[in-house]
Amino acid sequence: MAAAWARTILAALLLMLPLAAVAGAASLGAPLRLGYLDHPGTALCLIAADKGYFKAEGVAVRLVRFADTAEGLAVLGAGKIDLGAFGVGETLRQIADGKGLRIIGGGGTERTADPLAELDEAAVRELENGGIVVVVAEGRRAPGKETMTRCVTALIRAHQALLKEPETAWHSVARQISQPAAAGSVHFDPSADYRRMERLWRSANLQGEGRPRDFLTSHVYEEIYCDALDRLVDRDGLQDEVLQKLFREAVCVPDCCPPDSKKRNKTKGGSS
Amino acid sequence: MKRITMFVLLLSLVASTVFGASLPKLRVGYVPEPAHGLYFVAKEKGYFKEEGVDVDLFQFGSAAEGLAALKAEKLDVGTFGTTAPLLFINKGSEFTFIGGMMIGGQAMITRPERLAELSGKDLKVYKGKKIGLVKLSTGDVIFKGALKKAGIDYRKDVSFVEFGTVAAVVEAVKKGAVDAGLVYPPHFSLAEKNYGLKVAHYIEEFYPDYTCCRIVAHTKEVNAHPETYRKFLAALIKAYKFYKTNPDETVKIYTRALKIDEDIIRNETYVKRVAESNPDPLRKGILDFWKHIQEAGYITQDYPIDRHINTDIYKQALDSVIKREPKDKIYQQMLTFYRKQN
């Protein structure tokens, strides 16, 4: 009798396991399709995926590799991927051409090891334009704000891991990048960094005549990065040096209000 | 007789519907800070309607959210700090400052045992100290401005520890992780009440009449419908007079509307007078604030911010109210203040 009960319970447990797995996966939602390039600047996305940071933030991600930014952005625009880590120069050019794209985070930009090469403005600009940003399509095809914030939170965590344990972090993604970067040869920044985008935009003369002054702002969604940073600061405090530095460098609109004031209400003033 | 009465009632109902429907409408955003109550005074006392404008009020949990709504034209006008609209304008948003909501309000809090060493009228007491603050808050910008005016090089002589929230600043002060912390209303009153912390200084002592929350609107809407915004500001001017002359009822209106403790509202608004609800645009204050933000390194490019300040509409609103009550002392004081600050 006891053995029969034990078998019943065991069978029930075995049946529940796949259901639990399904439930777990369901709680993460359908995987986001994240496009990336064979470029060391995409390492933040790859580390976040490999180390489970996306999953820890409640986002399932499936990586999709692309040969170049143009191909990746075309597929993003067609709604066949949800976000992508692509070259900033081409992304900005397509934004200038009217494509509905928004930059929500950053990645890595290669640097030259030759200090004299820093004096060559054209070469520096070329490297900068080859840097990676994380992009989504505008409008309904974009992931929701909460999902985007979670993704960028995962990128910030990947950035922390990369700076604290670079060898371990690079090793985890070495097989996905054919030419892993030498130490210090890629500068990483998980932020959308409007100031940098504006500098690249203006140096490429993309503003043009007649375009509204806030055209680029509409395509650089810094609020996502600021919310992600706030989330980590609230969660972990500012003990971590990497987080401290990111926080110092960010220019985010301060949260002004008393606690418990996040609910949005309408107070009708029509009879005033 | 009954038919006549019914007819009169029906006529009144139709008239109020027709006239109510014909008033220009403004969707107004705000954040629940103690000094933002003028909107509610204007609403409760019927000043918006008297001036001929219909107002819907929307509360936001953050300045970023409110300004995003304003940018997306889901609002017509809003009050979201000074830093936030300046950052948005710097990045290209076509907003115009047309009025104000709050002057002053920031305070430096500390533990009771540190009060003696931080007392006095000289900002030099903060040299060598570690100050907690919310990065890019009004207090952050204005305190650095005050230090600079006092000839103190804050980059060398003061340490700042930046936090994401005011609650984190209060916590850091409590634990002694910082020597003092800059906070805004009602947090210094809450810190005193809940944790026994003390206010060492109100920043107004070193920087009188500094700008806090400003009223911003879409530039194109302000230019297209200046009369609507004039009426809106005229209502707020009348609300200011009520606020100055009816403290008890104002406290009750503020408490109900903003859901903040009545004692705190009363204390901050009328007893200690740490912040003033004031609709003046404070053009000079905005320009100073802009300069301080740049000096602090938060904005690196210069920009002619004065293009985004319109004081004419407020002046016309004030003139229209004074014309109706030329002998009113409060309105005359507002005119003197306007001339000095703009």
mmCIF file of N, CA, C and O in Angstrom, chain B residues 62-94:
data_model
loop_
_atom_site.group_PDB
_atom_site.id
_atom_site.type_symbol
_atom_site.label_atom_id
_atom_site.label_comp_id
_atom_site.label_asym_id
_atom_site.label_seq_id
_atom_site.Cartn_x
_atom_site.Cartn_y
_atom_site.Cartn_z
ATOM 1 N N SER B 62 6.291 60.948 -12.405
ATOM 2 C CA SER B 62 7.651 61.422 -12.625
ATOM 3 C C SER B 62 7.648 62.535 -13.666
ATOM 4 O O SER B 62 6.758 62.612 -14.511
ATOM 5 N N ALA B 63 8.679 63.377 -13.574
ATOM 6 C CA ALA B 63 8.782 64.486 -14.520
ATOM 7 C C ALA B 63 9.006 63.965 -15.939
ATOM 8 O O ALA B 63 8.460 64.511 -16.904
ATOM 9 N N ALA B 64 9.802 62.887 -16.063
ATOM 10 C CA ALA B 64 10.102 62.340 -17.403
ATOM 11 C C ALA B 64 8.821 61.888 -18.087
ATOM 12 O O ALA B 64 8.587 62.156 -19.269
ATOM 13 N N GLU B 65 7.989 61.228 -17.324
ATOM 14 C CA GLU B 65 6.715 60.726 -17.857
ATOM 15 C C GLU B 65 5.813 61.878 -18.279
ATOM 16 O O GLU B 65 5.202 61.866 -19.357
ATOM 17 N N GLY B 66 5.749 62.890 -17.424
ATOM 18 C CA GLY B 66 4.892 64.047 -17.716
ATOM 19 C C GLY B 66 5.351 64.796 -18.954
ATOM 20 O O GLY B 66 4.552 65.166 -19.816
ATOM 21 N N LEU B 67 6.675 64.993 -19.061
ATOM 22 C CA LEU B 67 7.182 65.742 -20.215
ATOM 23 C C LEU B 67 7.072 64.922 -21.490
ATOM 24 O O LEU B 67 6.878 65.481 -22.570
ATOM 25 N N ALA B 68 7.192 63.601 -21.362
ATOM 26 C CA ALA B 68 6.991 62.751 -22.541
ATOM 27 C C ALA B 68 5.550 62.894 -23.029
ATOM 28 O O ALA B 68 5.287 62.961 -24.235
ATOM 29 N N ALA B 69 4.616 62.994 -22.086
ATOM 30 C CA ALA B 69 3.202 63.173 -22.454
ATOM 31 C C ALA B 69 2.999 64.546 -23.099
ATOM 32 O O ALA B 69 2.253 64.679 -24.077
ATOM 33 N N LEU B 70 3.679 65.554 -22.563
ATOM 34 C CA LEU B 70 3.568 66.899 -23.136
ATOM 35 C C LEU B 70 4.152 66.902 -24.556
ATOM 36 O O LEU B 70 3.563 67.431 -25.487
ATOM 37 N N LYS B 71 5.282 66.245 -24.723
ATOM 38 C CA LYS B 71 5.948 66.177 -26.025
ATOM 39 C C LYS B 71 5.073 65.449 -27.045
ATOM 40 O O LYS B 71 5.006 65.823 -28.207
ATOM 41 N N ALA B 72 4.380 64.419 -26.569
ATOM 42 C CA ALA B 72 3.512 63.639 -27.455
ATOM 43 C C ALA B 72 2.155 64.316 -27.648
ATOM 44 O O ALA B 72 1.244 63.747 -28.233
ATOM 45 N N GLU B 73 2.018 65.518 -27.109
ATOM 46 C CA GLU B 73 0.785 66.317 -27.238
ATOM 47 C C GLU B 73 -0.417 65.638 -26.596
ATOM 48 O O GLU B 73 -1.561 65.851 -26.995
ATOM 49 N N LYS B 74 -0.133 64.860 -25.543
ATOM 50 C CA LYS B 74 -1.241 64.314 -24.748
ATOM 51 C C LYS B 74 -1.567 65.255 -23.589
ATOM 52 O O LYS B 74 -2.509 65.045 -22.837
ATOM 53 N N LEU B 75 -0.731 66.261 -23.422
ATOM 54 C CA LEU B 75 -0.992 67.334 -22.462
ATOM 55 C C LEU B 75 -0.820 68.648 -23.218
ATOM 56 O O LEU B 75 -0.111 68.709 -24.225
ATOM 57 N N ASP B 76 -1.418 69.712 -22.649
ATOM 58 C CA ASP B 76 -1.212 71.036 -23.240
ATOM 59 C C ASP B 76 -0.226 71.868 -22.427
ATOM 60 O O ASP B 76 0.401 72.790 -22.940
ATOM 61 N N VAL B 77 -0.133 71.578 -21.148
ATOM 62 C CA VAL B 77 0.727 72.371 -20.264
ATOM 63 C C VAL B 77 1.028 71.537 -19.032
ATOM 64 O O VAL B 77 0.253 70.637 -18.676
ATOM 65 N N GLY B 78 2.180 71.779 -18.394
ATOM 66 C CA GLY B 78 2.511 70.962 -17.227
ATOM 67 C C GLY B 78 3.545 71.611 -16.346
ATOM 68 O O GLY B 78 4.208 72.590 -16.734
ATOM 69 N N THR B 79 3.661 71.052 -15.153
ATOM 70 C CA THR B 79 4.623 71.556 -14.167
ATOM 71 C C THR B 79 5.504 70.397 -13.748
ATOM 72 O O THR B 79 5.073 69.520 -13.005
ATOM 73 N N PHE B 80 6.756 70.382 -14.241
ATOM 74 C CA PHE B 80 7.607 69.214 -14.038
ATOM 75 C C PHE B 80 9.035 69.599 -13.681
ATOM 76 O O PHE B 80 9.997 69.134 -14.289
ATOM 77 N N GLY B 81 9.173 70.449 -12.676
ATOM 78 C CA GLY B 81 10.519 70.828 -12.256
ATOM 79 C C GLY B 81 11.080 71.916 -13.158
ATOM 80 O O GLY B 81 10.370 72.528 -13.959
ATOM 81 N N THR B 82 12.398 72.152 -12.967
ATOM 82 C CA THR B 82 13.097 73.089 -13.857
ATOM 83 C C THR B 82 14.140 72.319 -14.656
ATOM 84 O O THR B 82 14.303 72.544 -15.855
ATOM 85 N N THR B 83 14.839 71.402 -14.001
ATOM 86 C CA THR B 83 15.859 70.609 -14.690
ATOM 87 C C THR B 83 15.268 69.836 -15.859
ATOM 88 O O THR B 83 15.787 69.882 -16.978
ATOM 89 N N ALA B 84 14.191 69.142 -15.605
ATOM 90 C CA ALA B 84 13.629 68.253 -16.631
ATOM 91 C C ALA B 84 13.239 69.004 -17.900
ATOM 92 O O ALA B 84 13.667 68.629 -19.003
ATOM 93 N N PRO B 85 12.444 70.090 -17.811
ATOM 94 C CA PRO B 85 12.130 70.797 -19.059
ATOM 95 C C PRO B 85 13.364 71.367 -19.750
ATOM 96 O O PRO B 85 13.434 71.377 -20.973
ATOM 97 N N LEU B 86 14.349 71.803 -18.972
ATOM 98 C CA LEU B 86 15.571 72.332 -19.607
ATOM 99 C C LEU B 86 16.304 71.223 -20.359
ATOM 100 O O LEU B 86 16.822 71.444 -21.454
ATOM 101 N N LEU B 87 16.356 70.022 -19.776
ATOM 102 C CA LEU B 87 17.008 68.897 -20.471
ATOM 103 C C LEU B 87 16.255 68.562 -21.759
ATOM 104 O O LEU B 87 16.857 68.303 -22.794
ATOM 105 N N PHE B 88 14.930 68.553 -21.668
ATOM 106 C CA PHE B 88 14.141 68.250 -22.856
ATOM 107 C C PHE B 88 14.346 69.325 -23.934
ATOM 108 O O PHE B 88 14.489 69.018 -25.118
ATOM 109 N N ILE B 89 14.320 70.588 -23.520
ATOM 110 C CA ILE B 89 14.495 71.679 -24.483
ATOM 111 C C ILE B 89 15.882 71.599 -25.109
ATOM 112 O O ILE B 89 16.047 71.790 -26.316
ATOM 113 N N ASN B 90 16.883 71.275 -24.286
ATOM 114 C CA ASN B 90 18.246 71.158 -24.807
ATOM 115 C C ASN B 90 18.331 70.089 -25.884
ATOM 116 O O ASN B 90 19.136 70.180 -26.806
ATOM 117 N N LYS B 91 17.475 69.061 -25.758
ATOM 118 C CA LYS B 91 17.500 67.981 -26.754
ATOM 119 C C LYS B 91 16.504 68.232 -27.886
ATOM 120 O O LYS B 91 16.221 67.346 -28.670
ATOM 121 N N GLY B 92 15.967 69.434 -27.947
ATOM 122 C CA GLY B 92 15.170 69.795 -29.114
ATOM 123 C C GLY B 92 13.678 69.937 -28.901
ATOM 124 O O GLY B 92 12.969 70.335 -29.829
ATOM 125 N N SER B 93 13.177 69.623 -27.703
ATOM 126 C CA SER B 93 11.723 69.741 -27.517
ATOM 127 C C SER B 93 11.313 71.203 -27.586
ATOM 128 O O SER B 93 11.956 72.063 -26.994
ATOM 129 N N GLU B 94 10.233 71.472 -28.296
ATOM 130 C CA GLU B 94 9.775 72.842 -28.455
ATOM 131 C C GLU B 94 8.771 73.191 -27.362
ATOM 132 O O GLU B 94 7.565 73.250 -27.566
#
